[in-house]
C-alpha positions as a Python dict, from the first residue, in 0.01 Angstrom:
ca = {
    (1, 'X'): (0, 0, 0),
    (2, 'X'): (316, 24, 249),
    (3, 'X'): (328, 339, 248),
    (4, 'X'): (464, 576, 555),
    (5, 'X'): (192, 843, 612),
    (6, 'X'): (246, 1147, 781),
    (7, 'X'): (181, 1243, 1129),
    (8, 'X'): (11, 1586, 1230),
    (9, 'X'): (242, 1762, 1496),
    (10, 'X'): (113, 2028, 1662),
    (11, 'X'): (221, 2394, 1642),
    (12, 'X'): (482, 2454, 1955),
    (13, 'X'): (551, 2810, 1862),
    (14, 'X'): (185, 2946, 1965),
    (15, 'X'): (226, 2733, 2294),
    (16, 'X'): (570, 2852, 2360),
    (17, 'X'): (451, 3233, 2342),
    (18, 'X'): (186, 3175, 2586),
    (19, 'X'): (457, 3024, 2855),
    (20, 'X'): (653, 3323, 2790),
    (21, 'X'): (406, 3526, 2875),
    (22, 'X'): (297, 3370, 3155),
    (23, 'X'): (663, 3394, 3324),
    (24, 'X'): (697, 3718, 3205),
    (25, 'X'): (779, 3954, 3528),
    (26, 'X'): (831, 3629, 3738),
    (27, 'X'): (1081, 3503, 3974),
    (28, 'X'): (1348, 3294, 3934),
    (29, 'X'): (1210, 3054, 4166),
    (30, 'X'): (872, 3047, 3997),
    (31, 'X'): (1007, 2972, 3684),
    (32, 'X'): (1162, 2641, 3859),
    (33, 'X'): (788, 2547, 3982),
    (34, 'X'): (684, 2545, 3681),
    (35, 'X'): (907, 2307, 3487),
    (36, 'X'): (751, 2011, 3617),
    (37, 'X'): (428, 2143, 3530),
    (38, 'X'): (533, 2184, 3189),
    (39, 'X'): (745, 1858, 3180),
    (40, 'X'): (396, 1670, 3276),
    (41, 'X'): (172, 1882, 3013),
    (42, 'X'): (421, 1751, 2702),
    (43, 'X'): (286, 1373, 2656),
    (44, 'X'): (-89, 1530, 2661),
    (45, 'X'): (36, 1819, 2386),
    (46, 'X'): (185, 1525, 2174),
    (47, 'X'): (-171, 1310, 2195),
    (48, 'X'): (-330, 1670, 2124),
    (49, 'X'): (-178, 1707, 1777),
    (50, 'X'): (-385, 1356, 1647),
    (51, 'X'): (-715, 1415, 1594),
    (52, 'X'): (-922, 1112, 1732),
    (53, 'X'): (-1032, 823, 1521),
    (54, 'X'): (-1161, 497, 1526),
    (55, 'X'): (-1121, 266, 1293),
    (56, 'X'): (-1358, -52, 1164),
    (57, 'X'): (-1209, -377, 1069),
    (58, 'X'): (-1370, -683, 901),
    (59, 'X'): (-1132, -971, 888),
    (60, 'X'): (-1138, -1364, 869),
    (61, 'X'): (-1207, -1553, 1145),
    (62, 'X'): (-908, -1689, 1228),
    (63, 'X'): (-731, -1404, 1274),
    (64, 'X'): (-933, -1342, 1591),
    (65, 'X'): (-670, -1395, 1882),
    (66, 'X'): (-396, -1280, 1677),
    (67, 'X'): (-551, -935, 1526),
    (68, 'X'): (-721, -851, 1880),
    (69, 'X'): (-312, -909, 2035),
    (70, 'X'): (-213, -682, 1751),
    (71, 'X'): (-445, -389, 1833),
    (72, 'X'): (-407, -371, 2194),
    (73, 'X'): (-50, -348, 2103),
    (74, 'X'): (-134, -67, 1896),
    (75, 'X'): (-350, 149, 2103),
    (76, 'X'): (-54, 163, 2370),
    (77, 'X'): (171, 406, 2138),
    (78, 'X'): (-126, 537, 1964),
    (79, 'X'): (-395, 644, 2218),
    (80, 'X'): (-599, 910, 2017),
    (81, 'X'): (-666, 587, 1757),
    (82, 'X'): (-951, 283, 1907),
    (83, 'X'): (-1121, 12, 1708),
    (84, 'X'): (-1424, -3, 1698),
    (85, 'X'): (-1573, -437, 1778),
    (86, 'X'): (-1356, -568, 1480),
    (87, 'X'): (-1642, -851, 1312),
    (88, 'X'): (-1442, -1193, 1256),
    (89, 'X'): (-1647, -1373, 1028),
    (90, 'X'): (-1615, -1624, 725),
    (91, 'X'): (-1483, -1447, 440),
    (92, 'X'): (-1812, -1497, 239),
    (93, 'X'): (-1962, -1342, 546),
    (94, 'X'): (-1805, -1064, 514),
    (95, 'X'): (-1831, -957, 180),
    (96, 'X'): (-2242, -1041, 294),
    (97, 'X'): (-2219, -766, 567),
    (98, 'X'): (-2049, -559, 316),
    (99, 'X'): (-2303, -602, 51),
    (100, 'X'): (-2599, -562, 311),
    (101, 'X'): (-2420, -169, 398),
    (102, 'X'): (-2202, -249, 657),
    (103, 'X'): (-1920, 35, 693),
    (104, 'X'): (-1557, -83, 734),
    (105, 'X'): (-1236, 64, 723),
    (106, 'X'): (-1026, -276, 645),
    (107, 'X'): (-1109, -577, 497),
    (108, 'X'): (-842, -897, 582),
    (109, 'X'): (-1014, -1215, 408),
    (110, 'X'): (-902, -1561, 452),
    (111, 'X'): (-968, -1610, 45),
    (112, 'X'): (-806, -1461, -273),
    (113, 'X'): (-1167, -1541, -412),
    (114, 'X'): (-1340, -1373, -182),
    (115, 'X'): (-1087, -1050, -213),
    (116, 'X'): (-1204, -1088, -537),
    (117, 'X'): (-1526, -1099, -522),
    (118, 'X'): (-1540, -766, -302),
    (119, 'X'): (-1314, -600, -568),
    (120, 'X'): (-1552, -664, -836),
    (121, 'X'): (-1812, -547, -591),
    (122, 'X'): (-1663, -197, -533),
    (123, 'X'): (-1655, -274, -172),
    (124, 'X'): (-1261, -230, -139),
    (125, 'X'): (-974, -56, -299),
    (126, 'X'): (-812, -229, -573),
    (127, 'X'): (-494, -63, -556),
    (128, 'X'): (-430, -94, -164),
    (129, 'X'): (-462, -460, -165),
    (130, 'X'): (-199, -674, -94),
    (131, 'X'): (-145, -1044, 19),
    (132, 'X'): (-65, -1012, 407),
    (133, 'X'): (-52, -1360, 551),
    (134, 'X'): (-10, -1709, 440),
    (135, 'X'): (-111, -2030, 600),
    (136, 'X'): (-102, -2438, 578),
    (137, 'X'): (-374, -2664, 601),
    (138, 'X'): (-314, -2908, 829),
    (139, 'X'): (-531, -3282, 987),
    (140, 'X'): (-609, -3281, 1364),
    (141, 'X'): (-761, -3496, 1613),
    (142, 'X'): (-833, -3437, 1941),
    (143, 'X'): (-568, -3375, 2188),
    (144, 'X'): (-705, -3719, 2390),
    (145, 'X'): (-768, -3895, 2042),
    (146, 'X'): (-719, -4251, 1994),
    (147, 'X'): (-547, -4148, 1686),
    (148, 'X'): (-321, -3871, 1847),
    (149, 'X'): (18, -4070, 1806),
    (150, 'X'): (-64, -4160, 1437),
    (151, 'X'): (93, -3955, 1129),
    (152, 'X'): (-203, -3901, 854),
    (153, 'X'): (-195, -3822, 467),
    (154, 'X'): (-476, -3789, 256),
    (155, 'X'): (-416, -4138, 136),
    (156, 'X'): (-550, -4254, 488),
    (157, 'X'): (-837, -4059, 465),
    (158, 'X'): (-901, -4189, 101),
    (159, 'X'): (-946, -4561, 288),
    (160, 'X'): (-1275, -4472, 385),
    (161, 'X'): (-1221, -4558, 754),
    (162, 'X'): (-1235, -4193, 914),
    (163, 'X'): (-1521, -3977, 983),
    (164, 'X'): (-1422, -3593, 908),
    (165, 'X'): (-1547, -3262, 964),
    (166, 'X'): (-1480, -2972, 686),
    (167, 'X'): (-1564, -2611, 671),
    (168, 'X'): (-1874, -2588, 450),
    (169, 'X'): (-1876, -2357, 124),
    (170, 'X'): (-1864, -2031, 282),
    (171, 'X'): (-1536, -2139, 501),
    (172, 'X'): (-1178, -2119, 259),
    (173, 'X'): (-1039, -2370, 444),
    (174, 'X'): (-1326, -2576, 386),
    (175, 'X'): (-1248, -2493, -39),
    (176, 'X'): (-881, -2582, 46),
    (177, 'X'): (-995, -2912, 154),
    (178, 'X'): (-1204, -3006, -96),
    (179, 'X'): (-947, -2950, -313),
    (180, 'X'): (-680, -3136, -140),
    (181, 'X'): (-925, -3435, -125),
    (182, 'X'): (-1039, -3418, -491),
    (183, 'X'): (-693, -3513, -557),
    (184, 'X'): (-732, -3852, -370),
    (185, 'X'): (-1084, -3939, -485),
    (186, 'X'): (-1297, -3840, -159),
    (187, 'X'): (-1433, -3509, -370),
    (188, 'X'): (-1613, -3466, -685),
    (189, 'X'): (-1634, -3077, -817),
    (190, 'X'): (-1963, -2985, -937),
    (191, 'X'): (-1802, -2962, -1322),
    (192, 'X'): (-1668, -3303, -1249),
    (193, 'X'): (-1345, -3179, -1217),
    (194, 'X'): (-1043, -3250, -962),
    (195, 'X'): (-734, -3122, -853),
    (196, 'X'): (-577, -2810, -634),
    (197, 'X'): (-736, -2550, -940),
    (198, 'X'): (-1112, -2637, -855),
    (199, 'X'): (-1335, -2378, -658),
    (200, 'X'): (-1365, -2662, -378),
    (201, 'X'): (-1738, -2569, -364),
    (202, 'X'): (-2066, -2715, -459),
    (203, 'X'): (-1938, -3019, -527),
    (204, 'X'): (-2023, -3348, -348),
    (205, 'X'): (-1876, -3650, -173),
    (206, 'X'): (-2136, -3880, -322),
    (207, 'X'): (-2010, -4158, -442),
    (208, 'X'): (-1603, -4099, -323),
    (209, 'X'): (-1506, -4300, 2),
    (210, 'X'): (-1588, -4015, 220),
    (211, 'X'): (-1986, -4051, 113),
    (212, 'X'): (-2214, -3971, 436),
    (213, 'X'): (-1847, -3944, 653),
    (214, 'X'): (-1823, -3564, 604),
    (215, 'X'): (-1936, -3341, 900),
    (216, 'X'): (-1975, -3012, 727),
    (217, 'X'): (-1941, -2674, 969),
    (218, 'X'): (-2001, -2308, 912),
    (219, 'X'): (-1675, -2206, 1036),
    (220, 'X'): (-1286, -2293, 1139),
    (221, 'X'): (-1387, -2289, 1509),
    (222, 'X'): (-1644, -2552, 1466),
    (223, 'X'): (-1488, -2762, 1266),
    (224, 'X'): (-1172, -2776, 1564),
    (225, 'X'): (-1456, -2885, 1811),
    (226, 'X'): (-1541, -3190, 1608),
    (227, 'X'): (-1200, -3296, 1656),
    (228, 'X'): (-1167, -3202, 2022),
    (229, 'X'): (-1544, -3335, 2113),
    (230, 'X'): (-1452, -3693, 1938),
    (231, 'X'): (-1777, -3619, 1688),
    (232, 'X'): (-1542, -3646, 1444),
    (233, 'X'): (-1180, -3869, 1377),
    (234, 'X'): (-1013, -3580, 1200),
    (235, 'X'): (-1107, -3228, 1086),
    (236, 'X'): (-901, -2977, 837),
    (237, 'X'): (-822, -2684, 964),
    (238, 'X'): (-555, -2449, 941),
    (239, 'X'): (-218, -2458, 1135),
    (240, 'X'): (-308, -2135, 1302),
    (241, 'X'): (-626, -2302, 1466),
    (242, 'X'): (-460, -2527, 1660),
    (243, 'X'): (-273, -2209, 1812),
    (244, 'X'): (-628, -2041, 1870),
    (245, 'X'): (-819, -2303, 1942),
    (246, 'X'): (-652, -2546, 2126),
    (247, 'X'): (-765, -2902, 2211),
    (248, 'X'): (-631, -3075, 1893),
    (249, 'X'): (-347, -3228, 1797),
    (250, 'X'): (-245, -3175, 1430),
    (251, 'X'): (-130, -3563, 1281),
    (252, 'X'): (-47, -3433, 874),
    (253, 'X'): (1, -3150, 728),
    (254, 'X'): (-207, -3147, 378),
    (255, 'X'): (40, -3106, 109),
    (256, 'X'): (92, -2764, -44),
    (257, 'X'): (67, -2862, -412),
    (258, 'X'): (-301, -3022, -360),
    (259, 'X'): (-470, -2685, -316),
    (260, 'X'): (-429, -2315, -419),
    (261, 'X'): (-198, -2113, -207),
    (262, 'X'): (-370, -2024, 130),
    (263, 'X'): (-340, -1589, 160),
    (264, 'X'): (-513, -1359, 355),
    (265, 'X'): (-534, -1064, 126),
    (266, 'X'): (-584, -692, 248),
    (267, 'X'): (-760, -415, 160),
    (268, 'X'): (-901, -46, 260),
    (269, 'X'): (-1259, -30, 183),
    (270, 'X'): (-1411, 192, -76),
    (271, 'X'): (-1628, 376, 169),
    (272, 'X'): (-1331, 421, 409),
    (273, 'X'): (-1317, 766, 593),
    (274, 'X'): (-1043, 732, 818),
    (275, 'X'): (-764, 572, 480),
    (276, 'X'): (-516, 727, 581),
    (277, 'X'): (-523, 599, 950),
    (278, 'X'): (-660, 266, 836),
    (279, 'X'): (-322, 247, 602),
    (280, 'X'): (-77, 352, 886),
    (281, 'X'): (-194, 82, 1116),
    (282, 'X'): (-146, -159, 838),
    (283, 'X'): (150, -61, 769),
    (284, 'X'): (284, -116, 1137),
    (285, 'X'): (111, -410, 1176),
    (286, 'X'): (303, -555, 909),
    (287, 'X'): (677, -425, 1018),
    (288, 'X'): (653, -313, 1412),
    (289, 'X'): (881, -585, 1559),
    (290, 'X'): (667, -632, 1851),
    (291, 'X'): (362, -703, 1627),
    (292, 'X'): (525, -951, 1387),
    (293, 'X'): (610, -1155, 1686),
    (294, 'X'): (268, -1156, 1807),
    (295, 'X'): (158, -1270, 1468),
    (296, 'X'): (399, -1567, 1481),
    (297, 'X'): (333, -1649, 1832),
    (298, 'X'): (-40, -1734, 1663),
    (299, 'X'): (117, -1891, 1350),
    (300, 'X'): (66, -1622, 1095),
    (301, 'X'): (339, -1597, 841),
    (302, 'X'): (391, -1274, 717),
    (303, 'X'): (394, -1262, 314),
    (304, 'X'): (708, -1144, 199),
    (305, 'X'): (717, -1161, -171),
}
């Protein structure tokens, strides 16, 4: 998938036969006003030798801040490229604008399912996906909480004594935390099943210590303004919300081994007519120094593996 593409150049031997032509017969001193003529026109020859493109990305919701940072970064060394209103969604979503005919160049999802799901689908290229980003799922409470000073685990949400607000099926992180709280007794899988290798979805909290305490949202953002609003005592969310959303205050981080590893996979899409460009911003965006800090500075973690 990292792969360094090649970059059009444009011919300079046609362009340097006109200019000597055009000083042919000339003086000495024309020749000097023309340099900085000349000097200026370079920079415009350079863009000249790209052809135009604009490129289509679907990616997770989260990514929002961070991706939009990432492309305005982009455009600034690569003006004949422009992106077209990137659609931050859920992952499921996505994979339902893909489905309905929706072109896009790159899909980023915040779900290996989901990845998978548009595999099987056709709607992406198996071979150009890779694992991008990785995350943590983390408890928050608003920033002006009564709770704000106290460390949580899922043990003190297993007491029964919290209201909380989780991303519903179609949200990952919402799947992450149903996961994470099968394994303390607040989530029962719809096979009856528990522990970090369950789907997370259609189960129910019937009957667990969390029955009629869950506040279920149809996306990351929503479930942060539970916390912040006081709706809610905590929400799940990941670690880069509280970077994008602000307003919370994260008291636990949910422990790795209680849910599946959280990825953000990446893919070109099948229908793709710009690959090659759609690869070679990829590509930068995952080793240009300048974006990797911007991806940090929203708490993305780069997969490295």
């Amino acid at each position: 998938m990292k792969k360094r593409t090649r970059i059009v150049l444009a011919s300079v031997l046609a362009l340097s036969l006109v200019g000597a032509f055009a000083l042919f017969g000339c003086s000495n001193g024309d020749q000097k006003a023309e340099e900085p003529q000349q000097q200026q026109q370079e920079p415009q020859q350079q863009s000249e030798g790209h052809e135009a493109v604009e490129l289509q990305l679907f990616a997770a919701n989260s990514l929002s801040k961070a991706m939009d940072a990432v492309q305005a970064l982009y455009v600034q060394d690569h003006d004949w490229v422009t992106f077209k209103d990137t659609q931050y969604l859920s992952s499921g979503e996505l994979n339902e604008q893909l489905a309905g005919g929706a072109y896009a160049d790159v899909l980023i999802s915040a779900s290996k399912a989901k990845m998978d799901e548009a595999v099987d689908a056709g709607y992406v290229d198996a071979a150009t996906r890779f694992d991008m980003f990785k995350n943590d799922l983390v408890m928050v409470v608003g920033e002006n909480s009564e709770l704000a000073d106290k460390d949580f685990t899922l043990e003190d949400i297993a007491t029964g004594d919290y209201t909380v607000a989780v991303g519903d099926d179609s949200v990952p992180a919402g799947n992450y935390a149903n996961q994470a709280l099968s394994t303390v007794g607040c989530y029962v899988d719809a096979s009856g099943k528990s522990g970090s290798d369950i789907s997370g979805k259609e189960g129910s909290y019937d009957g667990t210590p969390l029955e009629g305490k869950v506040n279920l949202q149809s996306s990351v953002g929503n479930v942060c303004k539970q916390a912040e609003s006081g709706a809610v005592d905590v929400a799940f969310v990941y670690s880069s919300d509280v970077y994008r959303f602000g307003g919370v205050k994260v008291v636990g981080k949910v422990p790795a081994d209680t849910h599946k590893n959280i990825v953000y996979p990446c893919s070109i899409c099948t229908d793709s007519t710009n690959a090659e460009a759609a690869a070679e911003f990829i590509e930068w965006a995952t080793t240009d120094p300048e974006a990797l800090k911007t991806w940090q500075e929203w708490g993305f973690e780069l997969v490295t593996d």
